[in-house]
Short mmCIF file of C-alpha atoms and ligand atoms in Angstrom, two decimals:
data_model
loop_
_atom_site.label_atom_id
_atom_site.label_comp_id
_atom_site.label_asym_id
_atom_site.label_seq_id
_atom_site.Cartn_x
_atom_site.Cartn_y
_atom_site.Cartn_z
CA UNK A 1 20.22 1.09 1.58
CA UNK A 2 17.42 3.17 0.30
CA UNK A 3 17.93 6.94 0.74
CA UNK A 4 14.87 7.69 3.22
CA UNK A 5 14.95 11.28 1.76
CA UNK A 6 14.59 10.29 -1.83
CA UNK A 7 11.49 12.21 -3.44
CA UNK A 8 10.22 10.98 -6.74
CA UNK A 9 8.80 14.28 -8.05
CA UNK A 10 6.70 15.10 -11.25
CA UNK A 11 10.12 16.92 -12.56
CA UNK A 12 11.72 13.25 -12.34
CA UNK A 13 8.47 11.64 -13.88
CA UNK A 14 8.67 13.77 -16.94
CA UNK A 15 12.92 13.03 -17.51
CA UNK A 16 12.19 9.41 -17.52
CA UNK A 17 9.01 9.50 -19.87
CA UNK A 18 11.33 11.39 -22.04
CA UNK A 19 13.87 8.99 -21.88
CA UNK A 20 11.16 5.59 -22.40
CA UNK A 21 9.97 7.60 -25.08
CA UNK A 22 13.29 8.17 -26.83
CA UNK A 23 14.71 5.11 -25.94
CA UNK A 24 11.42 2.82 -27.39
CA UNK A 25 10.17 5.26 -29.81
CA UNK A 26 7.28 2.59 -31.15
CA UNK A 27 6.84 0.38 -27.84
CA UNK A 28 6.46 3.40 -25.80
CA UNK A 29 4.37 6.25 -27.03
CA UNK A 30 3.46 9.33 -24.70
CA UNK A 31 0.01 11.36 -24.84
CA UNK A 32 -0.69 14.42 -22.39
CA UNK A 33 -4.46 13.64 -21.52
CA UNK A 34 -4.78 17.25 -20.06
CA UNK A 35 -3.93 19.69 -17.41
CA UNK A 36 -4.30 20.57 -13.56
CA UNK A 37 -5.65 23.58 -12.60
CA UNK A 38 -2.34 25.31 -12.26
CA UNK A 39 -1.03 24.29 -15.91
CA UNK A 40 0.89 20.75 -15.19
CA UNK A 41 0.68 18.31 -17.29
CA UNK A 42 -1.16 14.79 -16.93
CA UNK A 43 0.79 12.10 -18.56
CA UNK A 44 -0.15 8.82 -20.06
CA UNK A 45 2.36 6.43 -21.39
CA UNK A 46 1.12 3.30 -23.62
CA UNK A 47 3.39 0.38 -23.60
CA UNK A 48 2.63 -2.35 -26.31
CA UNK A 49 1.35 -2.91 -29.56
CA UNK A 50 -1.97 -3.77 -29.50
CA UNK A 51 -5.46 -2.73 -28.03
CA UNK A 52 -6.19 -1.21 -24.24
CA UNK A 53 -6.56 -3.74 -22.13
CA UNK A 54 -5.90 -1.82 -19.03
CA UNK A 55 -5.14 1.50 -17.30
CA UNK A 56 -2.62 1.83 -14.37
CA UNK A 57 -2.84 5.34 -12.49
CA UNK A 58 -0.83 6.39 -9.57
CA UNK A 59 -1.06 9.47 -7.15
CA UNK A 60 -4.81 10.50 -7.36
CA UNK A 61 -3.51 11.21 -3.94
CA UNK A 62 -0.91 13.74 -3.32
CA UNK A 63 0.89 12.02 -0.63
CA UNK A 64 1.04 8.71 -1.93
CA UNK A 65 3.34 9.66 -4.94
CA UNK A 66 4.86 6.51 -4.00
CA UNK A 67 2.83 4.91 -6.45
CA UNK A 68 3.97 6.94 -9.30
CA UNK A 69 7.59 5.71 -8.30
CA UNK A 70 6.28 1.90 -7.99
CA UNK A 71 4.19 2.67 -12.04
CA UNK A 72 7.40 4.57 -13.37
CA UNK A 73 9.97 1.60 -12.40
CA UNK A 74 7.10 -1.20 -13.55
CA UNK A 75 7.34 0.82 -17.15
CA UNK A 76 10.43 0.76 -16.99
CA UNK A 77 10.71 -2.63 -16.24
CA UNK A 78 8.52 -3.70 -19.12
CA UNK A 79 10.56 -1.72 -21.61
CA UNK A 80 13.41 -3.54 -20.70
CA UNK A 81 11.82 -6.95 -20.69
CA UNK A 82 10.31 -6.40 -24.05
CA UNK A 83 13.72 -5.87 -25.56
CA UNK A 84 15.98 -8.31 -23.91
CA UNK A 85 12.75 -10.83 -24.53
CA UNK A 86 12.76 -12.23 -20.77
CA UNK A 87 9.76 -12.98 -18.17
CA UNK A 88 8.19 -10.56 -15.60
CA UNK A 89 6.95 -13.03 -12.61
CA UNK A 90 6.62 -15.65 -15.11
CA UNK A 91 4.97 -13.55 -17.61
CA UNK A 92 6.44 -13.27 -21.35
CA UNK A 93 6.29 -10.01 -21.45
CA UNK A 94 7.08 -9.78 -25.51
CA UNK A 95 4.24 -11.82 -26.12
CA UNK A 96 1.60 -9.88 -23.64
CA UNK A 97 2.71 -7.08 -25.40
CA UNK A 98 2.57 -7.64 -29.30
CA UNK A 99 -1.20 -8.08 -28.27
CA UNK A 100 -2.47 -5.56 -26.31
CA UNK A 101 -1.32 -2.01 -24.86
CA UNK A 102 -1.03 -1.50 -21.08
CA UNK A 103 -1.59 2.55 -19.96
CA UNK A 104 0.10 3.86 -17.27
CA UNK A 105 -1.18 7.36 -15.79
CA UNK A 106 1.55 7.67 -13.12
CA UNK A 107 0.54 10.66 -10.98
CA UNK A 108 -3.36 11.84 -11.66
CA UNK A 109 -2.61 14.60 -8.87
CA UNK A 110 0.34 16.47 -10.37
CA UNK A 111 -0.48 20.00 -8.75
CA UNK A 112 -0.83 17.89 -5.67
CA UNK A 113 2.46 16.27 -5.64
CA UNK A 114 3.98 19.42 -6.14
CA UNK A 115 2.29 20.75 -2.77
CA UNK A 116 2.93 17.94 -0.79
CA UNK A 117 6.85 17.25 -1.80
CA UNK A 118 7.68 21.67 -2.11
CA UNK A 119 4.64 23.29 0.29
CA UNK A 120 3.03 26.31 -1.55
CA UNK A 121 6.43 27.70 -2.73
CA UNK A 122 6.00 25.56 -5.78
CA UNK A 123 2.85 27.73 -6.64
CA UNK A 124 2.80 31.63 -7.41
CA UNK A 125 3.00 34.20 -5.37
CA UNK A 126 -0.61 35.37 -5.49
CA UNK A 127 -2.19 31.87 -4.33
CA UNK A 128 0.14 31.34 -1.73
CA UNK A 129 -1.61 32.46 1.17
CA UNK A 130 -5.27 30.78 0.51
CA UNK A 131 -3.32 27.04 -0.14
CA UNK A 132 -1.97 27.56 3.35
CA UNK A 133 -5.62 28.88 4.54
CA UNK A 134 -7.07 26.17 3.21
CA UNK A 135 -3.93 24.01 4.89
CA UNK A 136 -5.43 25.40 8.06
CA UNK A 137 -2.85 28.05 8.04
CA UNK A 138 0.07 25.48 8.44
CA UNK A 139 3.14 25.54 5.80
CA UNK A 140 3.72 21.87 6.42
CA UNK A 141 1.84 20.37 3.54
CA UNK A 142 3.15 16.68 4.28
CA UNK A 143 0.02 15.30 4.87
CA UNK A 144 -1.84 16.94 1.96
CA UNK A 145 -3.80 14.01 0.00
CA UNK A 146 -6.16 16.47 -2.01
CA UNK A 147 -5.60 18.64 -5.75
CA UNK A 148 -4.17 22.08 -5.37
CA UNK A 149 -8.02 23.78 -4.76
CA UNK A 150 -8.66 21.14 -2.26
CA UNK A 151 -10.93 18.37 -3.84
CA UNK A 152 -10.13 14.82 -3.37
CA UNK A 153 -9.89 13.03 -6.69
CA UNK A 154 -10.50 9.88 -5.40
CA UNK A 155 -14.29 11.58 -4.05
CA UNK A 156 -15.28 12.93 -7.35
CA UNK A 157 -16.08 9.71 -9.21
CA UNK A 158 -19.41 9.17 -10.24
CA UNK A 159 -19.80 5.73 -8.29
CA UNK A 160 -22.25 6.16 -5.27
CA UNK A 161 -21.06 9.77 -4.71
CA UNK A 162 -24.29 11.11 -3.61
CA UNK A 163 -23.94 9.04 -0.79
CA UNK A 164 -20.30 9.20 0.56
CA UNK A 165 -20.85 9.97 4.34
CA UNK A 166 -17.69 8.61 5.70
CA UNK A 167 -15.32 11.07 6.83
CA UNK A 168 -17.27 13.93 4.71
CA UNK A 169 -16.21 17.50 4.60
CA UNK A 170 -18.02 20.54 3.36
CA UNK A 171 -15.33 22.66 2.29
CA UNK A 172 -12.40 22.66 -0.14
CA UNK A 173 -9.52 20.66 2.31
CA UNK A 174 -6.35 18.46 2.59
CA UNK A 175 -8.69 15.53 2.20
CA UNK A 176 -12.33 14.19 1.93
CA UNK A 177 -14.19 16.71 0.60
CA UNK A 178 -15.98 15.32 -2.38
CA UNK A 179 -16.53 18.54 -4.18
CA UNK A 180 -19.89 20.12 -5.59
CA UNK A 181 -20.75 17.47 -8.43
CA UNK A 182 -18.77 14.47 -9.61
CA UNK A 183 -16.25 14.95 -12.60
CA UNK A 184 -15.58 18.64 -11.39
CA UNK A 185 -11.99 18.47 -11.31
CA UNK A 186 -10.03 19.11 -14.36
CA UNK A 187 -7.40 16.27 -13.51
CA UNK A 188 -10.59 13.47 -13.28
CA UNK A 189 -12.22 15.09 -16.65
CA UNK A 190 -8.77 14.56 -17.92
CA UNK A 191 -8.22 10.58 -17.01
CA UNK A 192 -12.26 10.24 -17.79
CA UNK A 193 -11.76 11.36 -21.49
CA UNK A 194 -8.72 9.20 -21.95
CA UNK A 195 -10.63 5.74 -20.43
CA UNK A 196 -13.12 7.15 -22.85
CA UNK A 197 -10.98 7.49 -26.10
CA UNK A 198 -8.41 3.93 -25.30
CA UNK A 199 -11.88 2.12 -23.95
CA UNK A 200 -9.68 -1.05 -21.64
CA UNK A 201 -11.67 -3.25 -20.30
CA UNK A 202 -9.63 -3.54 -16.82
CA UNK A 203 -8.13 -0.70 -14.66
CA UNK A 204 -6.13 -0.70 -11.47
CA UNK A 205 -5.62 2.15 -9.49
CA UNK A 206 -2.71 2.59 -6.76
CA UNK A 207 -3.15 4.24 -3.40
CA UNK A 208 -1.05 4.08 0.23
CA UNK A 209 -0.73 2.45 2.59
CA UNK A 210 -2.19 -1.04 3.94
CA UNK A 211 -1.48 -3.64 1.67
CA UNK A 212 -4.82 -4.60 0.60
CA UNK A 213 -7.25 -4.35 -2.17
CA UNK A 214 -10.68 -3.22 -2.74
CA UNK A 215 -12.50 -4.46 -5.89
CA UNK A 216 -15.98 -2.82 -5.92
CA UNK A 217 -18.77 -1.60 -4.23
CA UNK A 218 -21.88 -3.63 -2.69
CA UNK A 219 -20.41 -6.69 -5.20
CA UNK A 220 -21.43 -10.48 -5.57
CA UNK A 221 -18.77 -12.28 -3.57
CA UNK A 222 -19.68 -15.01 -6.85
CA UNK A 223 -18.99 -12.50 -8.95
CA UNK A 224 -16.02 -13.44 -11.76
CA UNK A 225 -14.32 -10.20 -10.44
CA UNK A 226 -14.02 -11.46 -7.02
CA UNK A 227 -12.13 -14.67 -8.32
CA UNK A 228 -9.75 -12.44 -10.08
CA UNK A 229 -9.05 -10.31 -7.10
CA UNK A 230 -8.24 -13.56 -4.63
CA UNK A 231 -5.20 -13.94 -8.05
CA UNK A 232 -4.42 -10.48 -7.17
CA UNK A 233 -4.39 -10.66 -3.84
CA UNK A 234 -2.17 -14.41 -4.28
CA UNK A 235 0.00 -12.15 -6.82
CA UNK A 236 0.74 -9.46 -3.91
CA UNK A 237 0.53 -10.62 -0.74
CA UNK A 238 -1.86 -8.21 0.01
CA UNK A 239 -5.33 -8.68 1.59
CA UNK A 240 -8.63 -9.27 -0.69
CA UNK A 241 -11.43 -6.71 1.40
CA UNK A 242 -14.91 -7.35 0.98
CA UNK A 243 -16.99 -4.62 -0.93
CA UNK A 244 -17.71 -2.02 0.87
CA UNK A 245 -21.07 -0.09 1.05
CA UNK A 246 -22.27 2.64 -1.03
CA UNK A 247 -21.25 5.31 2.13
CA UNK A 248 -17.48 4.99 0.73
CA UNK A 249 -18.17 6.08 -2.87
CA UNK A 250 -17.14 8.12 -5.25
CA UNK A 251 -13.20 6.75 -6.20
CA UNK A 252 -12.19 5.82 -10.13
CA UNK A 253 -12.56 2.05 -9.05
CA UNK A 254 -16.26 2.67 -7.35
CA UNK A 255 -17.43 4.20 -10.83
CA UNK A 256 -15.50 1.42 -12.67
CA UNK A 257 -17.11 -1.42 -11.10
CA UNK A 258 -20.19 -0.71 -9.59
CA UNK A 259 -21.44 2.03 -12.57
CA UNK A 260 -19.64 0.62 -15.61
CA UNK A 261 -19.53 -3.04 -14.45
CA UNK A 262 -16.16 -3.47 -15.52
CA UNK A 263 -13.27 -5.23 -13.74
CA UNK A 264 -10.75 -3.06 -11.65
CA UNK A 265 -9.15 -2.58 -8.77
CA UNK A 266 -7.89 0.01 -5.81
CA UNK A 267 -4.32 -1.26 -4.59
CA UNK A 268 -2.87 0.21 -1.39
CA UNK A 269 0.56 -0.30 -1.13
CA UNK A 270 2.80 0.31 1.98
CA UNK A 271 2.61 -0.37 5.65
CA UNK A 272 -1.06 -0.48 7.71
CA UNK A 273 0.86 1.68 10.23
CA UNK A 274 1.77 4.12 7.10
CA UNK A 275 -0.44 7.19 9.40
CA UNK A 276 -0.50 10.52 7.66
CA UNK A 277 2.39 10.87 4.78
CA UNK A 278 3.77 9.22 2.60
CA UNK A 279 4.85 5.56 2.39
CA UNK A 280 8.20 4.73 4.21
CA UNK A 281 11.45 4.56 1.44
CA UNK A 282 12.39 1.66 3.37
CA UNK A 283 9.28 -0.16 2.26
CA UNK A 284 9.87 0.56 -1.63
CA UNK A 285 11.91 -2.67 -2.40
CA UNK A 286 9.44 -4.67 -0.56
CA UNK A 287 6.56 -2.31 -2.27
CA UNK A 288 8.44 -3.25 -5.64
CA UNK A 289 8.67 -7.49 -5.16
CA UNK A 290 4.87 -7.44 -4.38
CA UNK A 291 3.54 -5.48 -7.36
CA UNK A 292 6.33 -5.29 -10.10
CA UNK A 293 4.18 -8.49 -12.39
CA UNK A 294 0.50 -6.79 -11.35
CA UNK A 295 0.19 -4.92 -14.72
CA UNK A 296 1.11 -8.16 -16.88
CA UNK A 297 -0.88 -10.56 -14.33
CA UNK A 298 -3.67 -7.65 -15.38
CA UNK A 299 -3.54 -7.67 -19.36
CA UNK A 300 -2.51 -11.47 -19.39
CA UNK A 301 -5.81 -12.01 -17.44
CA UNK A 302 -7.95 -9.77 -19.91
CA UNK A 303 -6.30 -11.47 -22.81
CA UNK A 304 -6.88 -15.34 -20.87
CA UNK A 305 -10.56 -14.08 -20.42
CA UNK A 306 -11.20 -12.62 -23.99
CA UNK A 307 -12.10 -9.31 -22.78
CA UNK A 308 -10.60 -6.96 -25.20
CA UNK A 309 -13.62 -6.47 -27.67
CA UNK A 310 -13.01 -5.95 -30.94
CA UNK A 311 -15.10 -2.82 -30.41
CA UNK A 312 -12.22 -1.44 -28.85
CA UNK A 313 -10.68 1.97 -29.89
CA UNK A 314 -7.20 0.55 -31.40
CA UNK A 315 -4.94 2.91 -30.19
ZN1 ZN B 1 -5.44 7.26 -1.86
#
């Protein structure tokens, strides 16, 4: 049985980095791409030994910090794999992996974790009272999706962000609002300057709930990048959407695709009927069999297609 009150918090994030990093010193290798407003750290942990070929991020929602828990057990998974020299859903992991370096930035919204799993006692005394204001004066922060000042950093991408209409809000919020100018927010400067520096051609990033998968904006339904999300979608189970319009803009996947014209992906994981929290415990071994090959069907398909460029920052 799964314990329905299990948290994965950013404390239990940062024990097992430590321990991949001790345990793999040279597989594993840790970088802290930069802080959240209120001092955390953003992790990224590289697994492999050659080239980017993709980044993984979890949590640029608060509430969904199930994804960090699916990223963190994947890594873990990997590690293991590597060693022992066995497949990941038919993948030879060892192999993937003395050619190319997946990233995994488990929780993008670590101040926003925080607030969602401990409510505004997990911040000083002095900003207290104006989280709860802008909570709209409740203490029950379950539902919070947003950073600690109340931007959503899945709104402050630079893909079609003038134009996000749907489900707008003005002011800083739980959710939606899209903040003054895209790249505001320290945590999205911090995971913009890291796809900068490792350069992967591919990214996936993890959201709840609804098991489906968006792969771009206003797309080409003959586009190569469609064709690689129907393997995706085969891979998980989960349900290939068609692009959306320019009105939903302004997530890491809309900049990816539709700016950059690179391949990625947004992955909801979790129940349709999810509503406003996080994803069910119950659902995390079902979560786990869907997704646990997605990074290796990712840099396996990047290798397959030749995409890592010898350009490439070698990191
Ligand atoms: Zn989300």
């Amino acid at each position: 049985m799964e314990d329905l009150n299990f948290v994965y918090s950013y404390d239990l994030m940062r024990q097992e980095i430590h321990e991949l990093e001790t345990v793999h010193r040279g597989l594993v290798q840790v970088e802290v791409i930069g802080q959240a407003p209120y001092g955390r750290d953003i992790f990224a942990i590289g697994i492999g030994h050659g080239p980017a070929c993709a980044v993984l991020s979890g949590s640029h929602h608060a509430r969904e910090w199930m994804t960090t828990q699916l990223l963190m057990k994947m890594l873990r998974t990997y590690a293991s794999a590597y060693v022992s020299n066995y497949a990941v859903g038919g993948y030879a992991v060892r192999e993937i992996l003395d050619q190319t370096t997946i990233w995994f930035v488990p929780m993008v919204d670590v101040d926003g974790v925080e607030l969602q799993q401990r409510g505004a006692t997990a911040f000083s005394e002095s900003v207290r009272e104006s989280l709860i204001q802008m909570n709209r004066g409740s203490e029950d922060f379950s539902a919070w999706k947003a950073n600690a000042e109340g931007l959503d950093l899945n709104r402050q991408y630079d893909g079609a962000w003038e134009g996000i209409s749907v489900d707008a809000v003005t002011h800083p919020a739980s959710k939606n609002y899209k903040g003054t100018r895209p790249f505001e927010a320290m945590e999205v400067k911090a995971l913009m300057a890291f796809l900068e520096k490792v350069n992967p051609p591919a990214e996936i990033a993890y959201h709840s709930a609804g098991e489906v998968i968006f792969w771009g904006l206003e797309l080409d339904l003959d586009d190569p990048r469609h064709m690689a999300g129907k393997e995706l979608a085969n891979l998980t189970g989960y349900e290939l959407l068609p692009p959306l319009s320019d009105k939903h803009g302004g997530g890491l996947t809309d900049w990816w695709t539709y700016n950059l014209g690179k391949i990625g992906f947004t992955v909801e994981i979790g129940s349709p009927t999810t509503g406003e929290g996080p994803v069910s415990q119950t659902e995390f071994p079902k979560v786990w069999e869907a997704n646990q090959a997605v990074g290796m069907w990712m840099a396996n398909y990047v290798l397959q297609n030749s995409l890592l460029s010898s350009g490439d920052v070698q990191t």
